[in-house]
Short mmCIF file of C-alpha atoms and ligand atoms in Angstrom, two decimals:
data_model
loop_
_atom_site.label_atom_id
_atom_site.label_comp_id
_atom_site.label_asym_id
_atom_site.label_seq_id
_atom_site.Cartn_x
_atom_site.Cartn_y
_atom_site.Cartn_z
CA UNK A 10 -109.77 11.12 38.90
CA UNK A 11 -106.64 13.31 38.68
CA UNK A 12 -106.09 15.26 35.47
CA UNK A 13 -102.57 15.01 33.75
CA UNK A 14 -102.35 18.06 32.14
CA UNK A 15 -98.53 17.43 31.45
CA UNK A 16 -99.67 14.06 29.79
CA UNK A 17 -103.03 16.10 27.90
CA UNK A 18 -100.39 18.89 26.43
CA UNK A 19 -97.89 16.66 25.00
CA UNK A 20 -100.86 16.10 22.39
CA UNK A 21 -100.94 19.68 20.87
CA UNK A 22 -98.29 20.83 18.58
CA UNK A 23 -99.22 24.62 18.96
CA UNK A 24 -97.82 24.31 22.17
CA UNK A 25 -94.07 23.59 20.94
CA UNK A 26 -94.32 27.27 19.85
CA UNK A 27 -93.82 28.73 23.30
CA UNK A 28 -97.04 30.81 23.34
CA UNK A 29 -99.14 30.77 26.61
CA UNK A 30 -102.61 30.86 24.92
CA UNK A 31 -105.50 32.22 26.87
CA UNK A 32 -107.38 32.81 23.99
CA UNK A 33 -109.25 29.44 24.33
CA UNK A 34 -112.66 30.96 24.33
CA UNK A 35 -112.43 32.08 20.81
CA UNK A 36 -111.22 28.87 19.65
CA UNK A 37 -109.11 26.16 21.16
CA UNK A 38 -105.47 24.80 20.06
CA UNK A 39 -105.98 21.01 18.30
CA UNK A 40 -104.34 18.10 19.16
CA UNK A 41 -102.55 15.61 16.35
CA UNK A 42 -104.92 13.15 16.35
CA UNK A 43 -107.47 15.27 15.40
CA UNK A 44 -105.44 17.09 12.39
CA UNK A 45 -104.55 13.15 11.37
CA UNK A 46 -108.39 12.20 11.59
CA UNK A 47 -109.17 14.74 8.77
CA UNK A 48 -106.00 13.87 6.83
CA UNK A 49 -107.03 10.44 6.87
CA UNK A 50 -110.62 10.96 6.39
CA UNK A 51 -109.86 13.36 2.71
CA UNK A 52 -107.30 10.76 1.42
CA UNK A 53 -108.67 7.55 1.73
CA UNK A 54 -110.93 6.21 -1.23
CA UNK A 55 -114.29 8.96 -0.53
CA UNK A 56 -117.29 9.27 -2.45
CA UNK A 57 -120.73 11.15 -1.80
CA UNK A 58 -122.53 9.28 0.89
CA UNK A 59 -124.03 6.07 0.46
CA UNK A 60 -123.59 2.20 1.27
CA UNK A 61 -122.85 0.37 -2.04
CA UNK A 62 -119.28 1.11 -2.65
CA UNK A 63 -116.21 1.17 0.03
CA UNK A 64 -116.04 4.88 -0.39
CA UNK A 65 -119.77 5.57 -0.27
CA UNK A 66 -119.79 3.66 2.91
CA UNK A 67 -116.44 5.78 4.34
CA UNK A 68 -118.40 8.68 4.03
CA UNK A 69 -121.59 7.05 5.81
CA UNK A 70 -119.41 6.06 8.36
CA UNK A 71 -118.28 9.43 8.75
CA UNK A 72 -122.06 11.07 9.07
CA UNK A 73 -123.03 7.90 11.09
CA UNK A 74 -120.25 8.47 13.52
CA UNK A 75 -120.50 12.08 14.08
CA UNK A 76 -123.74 12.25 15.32
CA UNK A 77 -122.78 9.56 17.63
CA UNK A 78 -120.15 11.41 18.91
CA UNK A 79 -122.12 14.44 19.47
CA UNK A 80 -124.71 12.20 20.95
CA UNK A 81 -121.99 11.02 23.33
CA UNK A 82 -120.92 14.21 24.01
CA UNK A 83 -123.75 15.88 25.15
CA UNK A 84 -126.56 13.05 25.58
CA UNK A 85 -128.54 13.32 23.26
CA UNK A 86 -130.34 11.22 20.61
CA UNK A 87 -127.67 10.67 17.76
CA UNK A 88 -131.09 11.05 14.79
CA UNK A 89 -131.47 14.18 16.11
CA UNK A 90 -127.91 15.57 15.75
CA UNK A 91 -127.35 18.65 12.86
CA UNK A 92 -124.36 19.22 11.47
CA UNK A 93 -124.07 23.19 10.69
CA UNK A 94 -120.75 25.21 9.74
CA UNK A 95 -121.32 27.37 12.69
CA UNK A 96 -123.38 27.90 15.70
CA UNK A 97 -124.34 31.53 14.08
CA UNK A 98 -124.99 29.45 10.71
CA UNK A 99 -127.26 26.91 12.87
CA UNK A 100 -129.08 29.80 14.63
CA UNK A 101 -129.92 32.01 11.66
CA UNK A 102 -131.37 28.77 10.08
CA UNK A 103 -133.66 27.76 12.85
CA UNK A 104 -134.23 30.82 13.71
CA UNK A 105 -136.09 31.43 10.19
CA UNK A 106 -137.38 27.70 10.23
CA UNK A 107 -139.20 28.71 13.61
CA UNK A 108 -140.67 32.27 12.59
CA UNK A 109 -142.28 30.76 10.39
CA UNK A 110 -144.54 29.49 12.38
CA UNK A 111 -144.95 32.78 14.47
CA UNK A 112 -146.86 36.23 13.70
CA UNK A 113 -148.34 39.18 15.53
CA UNK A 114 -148.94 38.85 19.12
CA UNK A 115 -146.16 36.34 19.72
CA UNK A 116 -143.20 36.82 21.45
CA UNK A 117 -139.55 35.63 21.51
CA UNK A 118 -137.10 36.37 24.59
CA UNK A 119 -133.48 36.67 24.63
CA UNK A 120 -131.35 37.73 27.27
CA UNK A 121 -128.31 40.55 27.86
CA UNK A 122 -125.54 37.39 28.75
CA UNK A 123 -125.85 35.87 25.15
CA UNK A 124 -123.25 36.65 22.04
CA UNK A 125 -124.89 38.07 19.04
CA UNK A 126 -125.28 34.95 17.86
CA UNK A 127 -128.23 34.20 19.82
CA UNK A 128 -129.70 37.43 20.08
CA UNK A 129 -129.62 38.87 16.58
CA UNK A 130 -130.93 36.31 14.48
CA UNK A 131 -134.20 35.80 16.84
CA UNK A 132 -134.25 39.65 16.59
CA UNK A 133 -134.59 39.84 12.62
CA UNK A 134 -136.72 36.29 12.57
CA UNK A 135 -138.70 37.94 15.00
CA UNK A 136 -139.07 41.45 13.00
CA UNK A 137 -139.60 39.59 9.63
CA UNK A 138 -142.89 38.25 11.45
CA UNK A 139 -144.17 41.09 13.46
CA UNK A 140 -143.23 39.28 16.59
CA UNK A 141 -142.26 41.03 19.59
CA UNK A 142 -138.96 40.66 21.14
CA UNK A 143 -138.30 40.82 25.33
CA UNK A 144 -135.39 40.65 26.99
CA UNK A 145 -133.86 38.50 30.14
CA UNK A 146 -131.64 41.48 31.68
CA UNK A 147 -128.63 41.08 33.60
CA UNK A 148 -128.00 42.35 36.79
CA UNK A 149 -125.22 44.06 36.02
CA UNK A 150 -124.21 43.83 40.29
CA UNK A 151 -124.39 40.19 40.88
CA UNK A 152 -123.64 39.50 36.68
CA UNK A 153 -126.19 36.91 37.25
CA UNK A 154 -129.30 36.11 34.94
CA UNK A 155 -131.72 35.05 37.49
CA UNK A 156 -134.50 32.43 36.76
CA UNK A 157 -136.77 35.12 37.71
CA UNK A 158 -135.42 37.52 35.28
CA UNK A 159 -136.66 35.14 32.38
CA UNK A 160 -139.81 34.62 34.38
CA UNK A 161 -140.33 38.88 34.24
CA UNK A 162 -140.61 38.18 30.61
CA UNK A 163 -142.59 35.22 29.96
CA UNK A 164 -146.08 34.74 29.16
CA UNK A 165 -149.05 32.14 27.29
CA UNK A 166 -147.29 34.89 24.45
CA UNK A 167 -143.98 33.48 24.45
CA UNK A 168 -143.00 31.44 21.43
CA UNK A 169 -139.00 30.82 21.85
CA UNK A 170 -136.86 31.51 24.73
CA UNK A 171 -133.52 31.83 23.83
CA UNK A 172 -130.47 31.60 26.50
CA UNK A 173 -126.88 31.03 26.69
CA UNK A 174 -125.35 28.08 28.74
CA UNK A 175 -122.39 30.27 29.97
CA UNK A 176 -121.46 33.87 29.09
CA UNK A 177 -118.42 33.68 26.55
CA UNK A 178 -116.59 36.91 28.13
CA UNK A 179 -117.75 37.12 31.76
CA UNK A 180 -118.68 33.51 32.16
CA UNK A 181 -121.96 33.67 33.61
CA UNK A 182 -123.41 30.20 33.71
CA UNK A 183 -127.28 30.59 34.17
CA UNK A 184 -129.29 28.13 36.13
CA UNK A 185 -130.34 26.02 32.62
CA UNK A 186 -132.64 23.62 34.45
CA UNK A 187 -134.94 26.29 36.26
CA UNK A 188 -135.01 28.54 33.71
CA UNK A 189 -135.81 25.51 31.66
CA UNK A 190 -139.15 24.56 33.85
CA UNK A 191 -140.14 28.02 33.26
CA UNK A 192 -140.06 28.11 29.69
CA UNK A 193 -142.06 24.54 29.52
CA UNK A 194 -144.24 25.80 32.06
CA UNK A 195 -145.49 28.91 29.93
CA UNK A 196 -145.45 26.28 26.64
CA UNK A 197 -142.56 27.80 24.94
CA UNK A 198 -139.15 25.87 23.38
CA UNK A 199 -136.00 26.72 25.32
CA UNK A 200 -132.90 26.76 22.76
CA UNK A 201 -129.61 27.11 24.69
CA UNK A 202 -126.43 28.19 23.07
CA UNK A 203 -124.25 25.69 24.67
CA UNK A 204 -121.17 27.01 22.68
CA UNK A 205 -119.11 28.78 25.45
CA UNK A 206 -120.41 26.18 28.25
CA UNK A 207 -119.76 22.66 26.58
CA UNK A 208 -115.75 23.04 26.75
CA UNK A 209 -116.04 23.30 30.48
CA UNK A 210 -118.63 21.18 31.83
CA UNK A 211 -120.23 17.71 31.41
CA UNK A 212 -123.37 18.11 29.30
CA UNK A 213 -126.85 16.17 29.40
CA UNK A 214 -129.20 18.24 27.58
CA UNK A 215 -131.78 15.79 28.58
CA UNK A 216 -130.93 17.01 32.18
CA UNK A 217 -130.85 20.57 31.16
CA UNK A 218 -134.21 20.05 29.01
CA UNK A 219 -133.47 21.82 26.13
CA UNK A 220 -135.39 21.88 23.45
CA UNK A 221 -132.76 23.02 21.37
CA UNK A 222 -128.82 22.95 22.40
CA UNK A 223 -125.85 23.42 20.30
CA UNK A 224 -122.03 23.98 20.18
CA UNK A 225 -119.13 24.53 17.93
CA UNK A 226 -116.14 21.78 17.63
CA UNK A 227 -113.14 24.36 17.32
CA UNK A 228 -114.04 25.60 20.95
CA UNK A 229 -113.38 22.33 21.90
CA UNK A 230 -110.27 20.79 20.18
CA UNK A 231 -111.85 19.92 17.17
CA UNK A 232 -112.25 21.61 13.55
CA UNK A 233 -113.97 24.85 12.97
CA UNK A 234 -117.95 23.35 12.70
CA UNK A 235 -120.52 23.37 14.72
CA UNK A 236 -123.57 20.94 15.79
CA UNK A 237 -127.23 21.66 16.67
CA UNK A 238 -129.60 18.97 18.71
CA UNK A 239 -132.90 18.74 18.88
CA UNK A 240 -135.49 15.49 19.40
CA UNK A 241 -135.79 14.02 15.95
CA UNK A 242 -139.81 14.23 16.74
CA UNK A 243 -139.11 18.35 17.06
CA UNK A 244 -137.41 18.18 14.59
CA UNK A 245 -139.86 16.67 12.16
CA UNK A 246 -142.63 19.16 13.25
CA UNK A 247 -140.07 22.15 11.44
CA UNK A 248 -140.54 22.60 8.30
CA UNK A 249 -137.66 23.92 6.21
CA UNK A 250 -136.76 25.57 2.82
CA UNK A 251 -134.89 22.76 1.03
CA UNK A 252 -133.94 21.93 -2.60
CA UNK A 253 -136.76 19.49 -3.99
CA UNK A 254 -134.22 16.78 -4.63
CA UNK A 255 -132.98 16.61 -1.29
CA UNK A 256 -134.38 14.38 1.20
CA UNK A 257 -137.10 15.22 3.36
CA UNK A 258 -135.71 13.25 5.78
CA UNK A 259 -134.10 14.42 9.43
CA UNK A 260 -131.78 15.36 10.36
CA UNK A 261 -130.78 15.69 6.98
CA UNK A 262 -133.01 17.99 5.68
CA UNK A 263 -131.53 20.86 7.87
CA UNK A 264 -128.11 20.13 6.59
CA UNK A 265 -127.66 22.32 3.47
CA UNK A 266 -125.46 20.44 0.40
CA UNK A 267 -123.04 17.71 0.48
CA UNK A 268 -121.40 17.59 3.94
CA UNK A 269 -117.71 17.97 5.01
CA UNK A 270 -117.05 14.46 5.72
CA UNK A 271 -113.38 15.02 6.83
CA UNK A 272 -114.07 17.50 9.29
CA UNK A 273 -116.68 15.04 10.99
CA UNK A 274 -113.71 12.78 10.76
CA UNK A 275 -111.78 15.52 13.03
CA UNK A 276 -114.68 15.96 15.36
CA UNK A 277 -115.04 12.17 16.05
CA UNK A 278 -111.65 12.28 16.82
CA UNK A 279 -111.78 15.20 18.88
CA UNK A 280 -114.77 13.47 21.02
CA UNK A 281 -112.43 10.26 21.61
CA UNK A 282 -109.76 12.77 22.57
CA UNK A 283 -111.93 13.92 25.41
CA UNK A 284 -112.99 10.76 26.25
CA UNK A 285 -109.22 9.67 27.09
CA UNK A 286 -108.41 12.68 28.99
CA UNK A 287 -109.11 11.51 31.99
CA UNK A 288 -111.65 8.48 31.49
CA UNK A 289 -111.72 7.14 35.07
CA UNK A 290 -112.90 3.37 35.44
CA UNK A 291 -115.33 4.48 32.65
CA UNK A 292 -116.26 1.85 29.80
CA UNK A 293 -118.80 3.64 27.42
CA UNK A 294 -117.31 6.50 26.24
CA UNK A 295 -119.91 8.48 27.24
CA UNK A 296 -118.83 7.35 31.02
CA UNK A 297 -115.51 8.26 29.66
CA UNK A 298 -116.60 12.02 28.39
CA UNK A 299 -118.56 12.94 31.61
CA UNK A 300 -115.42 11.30 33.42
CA UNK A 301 -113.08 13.44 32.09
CA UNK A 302 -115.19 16.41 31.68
CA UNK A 303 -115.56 15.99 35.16
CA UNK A 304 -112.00 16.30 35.76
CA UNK A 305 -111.14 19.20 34.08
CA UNK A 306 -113.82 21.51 35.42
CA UNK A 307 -112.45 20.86 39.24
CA UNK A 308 -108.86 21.71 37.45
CA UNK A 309 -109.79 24.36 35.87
CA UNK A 310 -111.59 25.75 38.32
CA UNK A 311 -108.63 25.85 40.54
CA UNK A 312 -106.32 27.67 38.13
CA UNK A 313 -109.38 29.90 37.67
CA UNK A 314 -108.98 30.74 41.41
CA UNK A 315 -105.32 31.16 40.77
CA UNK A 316 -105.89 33.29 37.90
CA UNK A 317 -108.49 35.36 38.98
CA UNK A 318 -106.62 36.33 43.21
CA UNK A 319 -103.96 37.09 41.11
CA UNK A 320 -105.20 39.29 38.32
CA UNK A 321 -107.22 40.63 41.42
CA UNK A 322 -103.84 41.90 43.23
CA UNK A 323 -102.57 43.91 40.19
CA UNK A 324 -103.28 48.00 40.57
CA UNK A 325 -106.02 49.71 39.09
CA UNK A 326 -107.78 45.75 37.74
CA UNK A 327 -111.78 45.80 37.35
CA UNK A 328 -112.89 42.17 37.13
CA UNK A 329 -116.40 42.05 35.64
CA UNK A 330 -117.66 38.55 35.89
CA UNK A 331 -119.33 38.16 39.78
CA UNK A 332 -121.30 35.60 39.25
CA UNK A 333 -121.39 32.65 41.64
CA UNK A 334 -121.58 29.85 38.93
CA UNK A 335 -118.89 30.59 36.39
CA UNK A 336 -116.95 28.98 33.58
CA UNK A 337 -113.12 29.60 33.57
CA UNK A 338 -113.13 32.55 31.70
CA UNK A 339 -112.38 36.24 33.44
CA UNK A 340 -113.32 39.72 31.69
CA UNK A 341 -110.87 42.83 33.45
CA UNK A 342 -109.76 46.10 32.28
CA UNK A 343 -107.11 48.32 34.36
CA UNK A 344 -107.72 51.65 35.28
CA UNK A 345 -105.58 54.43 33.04
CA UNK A 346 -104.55 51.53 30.09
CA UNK A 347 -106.06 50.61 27.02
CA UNK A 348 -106.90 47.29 26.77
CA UNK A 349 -106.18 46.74 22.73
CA UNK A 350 -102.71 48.25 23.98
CA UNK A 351 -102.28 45.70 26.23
CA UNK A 352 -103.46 43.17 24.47
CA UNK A 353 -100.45 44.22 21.72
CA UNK A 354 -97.96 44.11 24.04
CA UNK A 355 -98.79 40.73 25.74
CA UNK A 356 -99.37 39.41 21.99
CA UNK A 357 -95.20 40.57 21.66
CA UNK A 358 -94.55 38.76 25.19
CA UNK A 359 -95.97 35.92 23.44
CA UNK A 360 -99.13 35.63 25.64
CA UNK A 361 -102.46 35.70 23.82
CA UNK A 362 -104.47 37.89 25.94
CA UNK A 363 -107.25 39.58 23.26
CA UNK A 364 -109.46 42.51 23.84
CA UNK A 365 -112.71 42.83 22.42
CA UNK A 366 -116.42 42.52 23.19
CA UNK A 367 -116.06 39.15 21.66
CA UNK A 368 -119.79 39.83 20.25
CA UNK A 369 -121.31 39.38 23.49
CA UNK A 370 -122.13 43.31 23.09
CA UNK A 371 -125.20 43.32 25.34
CA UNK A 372 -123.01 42.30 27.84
CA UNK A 373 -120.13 44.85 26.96
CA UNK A 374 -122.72 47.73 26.86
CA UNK A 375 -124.57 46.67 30.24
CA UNK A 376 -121.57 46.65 31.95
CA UNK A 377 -120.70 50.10 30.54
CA UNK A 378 -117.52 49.54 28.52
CA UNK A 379 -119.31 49.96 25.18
CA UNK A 380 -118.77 48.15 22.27
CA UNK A 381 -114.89 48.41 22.96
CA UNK A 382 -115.37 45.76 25.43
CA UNK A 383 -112.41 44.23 27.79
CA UNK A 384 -109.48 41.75 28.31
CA UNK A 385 -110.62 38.48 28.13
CA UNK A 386 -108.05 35.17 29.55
CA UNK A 387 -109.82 32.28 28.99
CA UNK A 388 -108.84 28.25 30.35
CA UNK A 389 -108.26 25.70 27.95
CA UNK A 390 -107.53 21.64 28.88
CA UNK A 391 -103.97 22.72 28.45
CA UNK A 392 -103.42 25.65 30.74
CA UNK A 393 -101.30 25.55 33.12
CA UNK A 394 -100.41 27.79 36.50
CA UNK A 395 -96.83 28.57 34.30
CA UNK A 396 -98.93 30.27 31.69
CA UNK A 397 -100.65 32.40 34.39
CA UNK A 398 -97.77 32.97 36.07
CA UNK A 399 -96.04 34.30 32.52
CA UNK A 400 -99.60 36.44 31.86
CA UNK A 401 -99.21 37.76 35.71
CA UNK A 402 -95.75 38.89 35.02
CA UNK A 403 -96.62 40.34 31.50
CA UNK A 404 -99.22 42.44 32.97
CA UNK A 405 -97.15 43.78 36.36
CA UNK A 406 -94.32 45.26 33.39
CA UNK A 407 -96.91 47.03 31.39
CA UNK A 408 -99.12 48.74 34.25
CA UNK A 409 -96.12 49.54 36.35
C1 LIG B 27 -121.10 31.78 23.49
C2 LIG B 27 -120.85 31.80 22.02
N1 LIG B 27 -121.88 31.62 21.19
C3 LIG B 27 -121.72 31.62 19.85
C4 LIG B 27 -120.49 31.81 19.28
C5 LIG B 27 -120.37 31.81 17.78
O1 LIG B 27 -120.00 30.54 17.36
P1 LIG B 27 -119.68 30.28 15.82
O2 LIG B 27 -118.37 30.93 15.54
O3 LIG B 27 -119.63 28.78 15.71
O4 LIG B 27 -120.76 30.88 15.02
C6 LIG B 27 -119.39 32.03 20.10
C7 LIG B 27 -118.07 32.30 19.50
O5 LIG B 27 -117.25 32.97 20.06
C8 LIG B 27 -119.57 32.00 21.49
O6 LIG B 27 -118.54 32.18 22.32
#
C-alpha cells in the first residue's frame, strides 16, 4: 500500500504556516476534520448523557463511539475503554486504585526507558503502601531494555510491572510480548504506556498481552485526551474512590465527572482519519487502521534512515538512541553547542527542533546528559524528506 503523504498533508492547516515541525513526539499537528468533529459535536443540540431526548442520545453516541474507536484502534474490547484527560492523569489514578491492594513485601517494577509518567506515580503509590520499588535498567550501550533485564527484577513478589511501548526521546521499542510472558509468568499485571509507540505502529494489545495499555489522542492527530484499556473483567476486580451517586458501573466508574463529549467527537474523527490514510483493500476499519498504520511505519522508517545518515554526517553529532527496534524519533547533541541554543535558532529558521529531557529523565540521566537532556526530531504522518532536508541545512549554518 503506498502512502500519499502529499495527499495526507493537504489535511492539516498548520502546515500552510511554512514550519517544518519535528516536534511530533510532544504532540502532533491536527487535521480539519478533526477540529470540525468537535465544532460540530459542542454546537449541535447536547445534553448530559442519556437516551430519551435527541441531545441525551448525541452525547451517548459520542461515549458509545469513542470507545469504539479506541477499540478499533488498538484491539481491544470497546467496555473496557477509559476515557482520562491524560495518560499521567490515567496513571496516577490506577496507580492509587492498584496500591490499594498492595502492602509490605510487595513489589512494583519500572524501568529507566519510561517518561515520568510511568515511573513516578508507581513510585509514590508504591511508597504510600510500603511497597518496594525495582527497576528494569537500560543498557545504556545497546539503549536496549532487554527481556532479561525485567526478568533480573521479577519475582512471586512482584505486584505491577510497569513498561513503556517505545522510548519518547530515544525511541527504544522494548520487546512487549516477551517481556509480557514474563510478567504473567511470575503472576504480576503488565501495564504498558503505549503513548509514544501507538502513533507509529499498528497496535493489538491482545497480541502484546497487556494487562493495562494506554495512549494520548493529541500524539496522534486528535485533541489533547488520553485513553486507558483494560478487560472490563480487570477492570471490575479494581475498586475505586468514586462519588456515591455515580455509577458503579465500568468503565464508567473510573471516569471522574461529566465527560468532554466534543473532544470524543475529535478523537472519533481522528481514528477515521487514520483509517483513510492509507486503508488498502481494507473494509472494517479496523482492517483499515492496521492498513494504514502499516503504511506509515515502512515510510517513516525510511525518512528515519534519511534523517538519522544525515544528522549522522554533521561534525561533532552524538546520536543516543542504538537500539535495533526503534520508533522514528532520534535524540543527538553536538559537541561544543548548547542544545536549548540550537533549538532557538532552528525555532527562528522556522524548524521546530526542541531540547529537553522531555520527562523521560531516567533516560536523560543514564545516558549522562542530566536533566538538561538533548535535541529531539521526531516523525509525524506528515513529514517529509523537504523538512529534513530544511532541518539538515539549519543545523550545517549553526555548527559551522
Ligand atoms: C511516552 C510518553 N508517556 C507519557 C506521556 C505523557 O502523556 P500525557 O501528556 O497525556 O500525560 C508522554 C508525553 O510526552 C510520552 O511521550
Amino acid at each position: 500500500m503506498t502512502y500519499d503523504v502529499h495527499k495526507i498533508r493537504s489535511h492539516f492547516p498548520s502546515l500552510n504556516t511554512g514550519l517544518a515541525f519535528f516536534c511530533g513526539p510532544g504532540g502532533s499537528q491536527v487535521p480539519l476534520v478533526v477540529g470540525a468533529a468537535i465544532a460540530h459535536a459542542i454546537t449541535k443540540p447536547i445534553s448530559n448523557r442519556n437516551t430519551n431526548t435527541e441531545s441525551e442520545k448525541n452525547a451517548e453516541e459520542y461515549v458509545v463511539g469513542f470507545r469504539e474507536a479506541v477499540g478499533d484502534l488498538i484491539d481491544v474490547d470497546p467496555r473496557g475503554v477509559v476515557y482520562g484527560r491524560s495518560w499521567t492523569q490515567l496513571t496516577y489514578d490506577f496507580s492509587r486504585t492498584l496500591a490499594k491492594n498492595w502492602g509490605p513485601g510487595d513489589e512494583v517494577v519500572v524501568s529507566r526507558l519510561d517518561h515520568d509518567s510511568n515511573v513516578r506515580p508507581w513510585i509514590q503509590a508504591a511508597e504510600a503502601v510500603g511497597a518496594t520499588i525495582r527497576w528494569a535498567e537500560l543498557d545504556t550501550k545497546t539503549t536496549e531494555i532487554s527481556v532479561a533485564a525485567v526478568e533480573a527484577v521479577l519475582s512471586s513478589k512482584t505486584k505491577l510491572v510497569a513498561i513503556t511501548g517505545a522510548g519518547n526521546t530515544i525511541g527504544t521499542r522494548p520487546d512487549l510480548r516477551g517481556i509480557g510472558a514474563a510478567v504473567h509468568k511470575v503472576g504480576a499485571l503488565f501495564y504498558v504506556d503505549g503513548v509514544h509507540l501507538t502513533p507509529h505502529a499498528a497496535i493489538s494489545v491482545k497480541d502484546i498481552g497487556a494487562d493495562f495499555f494506554g495512549f494520548s489522542f493529541y500524539k496522534l492527530m486528535g485533541p489533547h485526551c488520553a485513553a486507558l484499556a483494560a478487560a472490563p473483567a480487570l477492570l471490575e476486580t479494581l475498586s475505586n474512590d468514586k462519588l456515591l451517586p455515580a455509577t458503579n458501573i465500568v468503565p464508567e466508574r473510573f471516569e471522574f465527572g461529566t465527560l468532554p463529549y466534543e473532544l470524543m467527537a475529535g478523537c472519533i474523527a481522528a481514528v477515521n482519519f487514520i483509517a483513510e490514510m492509507a486503508p488498502g483493500n481494507g473494509v472494517t476499519r479496523r482492517e483499515k487502521i492496521v492498513n494504514s498504520m502499516n503504511a506509515l511505519e515502512k515510510y517513516e522508517d525510511e525518512l528515519l534512515e534519511y534523517l538519522e545518515s544525515s544528522v549522522a554526517s554533521l561534525p561533532g553529532v552524538t546520536l543516543y538512541g542504538k537500539a535495533k527496534h526503534r520508533t522514528p524519533t532520534i535524540y543527538f547533541s553536538f559537541a561544543g553547542h548548547n542544545s536549548v541554543d540550537i533549538y532557538k535558532a532552528m525555532a527562528l529558521k522556522s524548524v521546530t527542533l526542541p531540547a529537553s529531557n522531555f520527562y523521560a529523565l531516567e533516560v536523560s540521566r543514564a545516558l549522562g546528559l542530566g536533566d538538561a537532556g538533548a535535541l529531539r526530531a521526531g516523525l509525524a504522518p506528515y513529514s517529509t524528506r523537504d523538512d529534513v532536508n530544511r532541518l539538515i541545512a539549519g543545523l550545517k549554518e549553526l555548527i559551522a
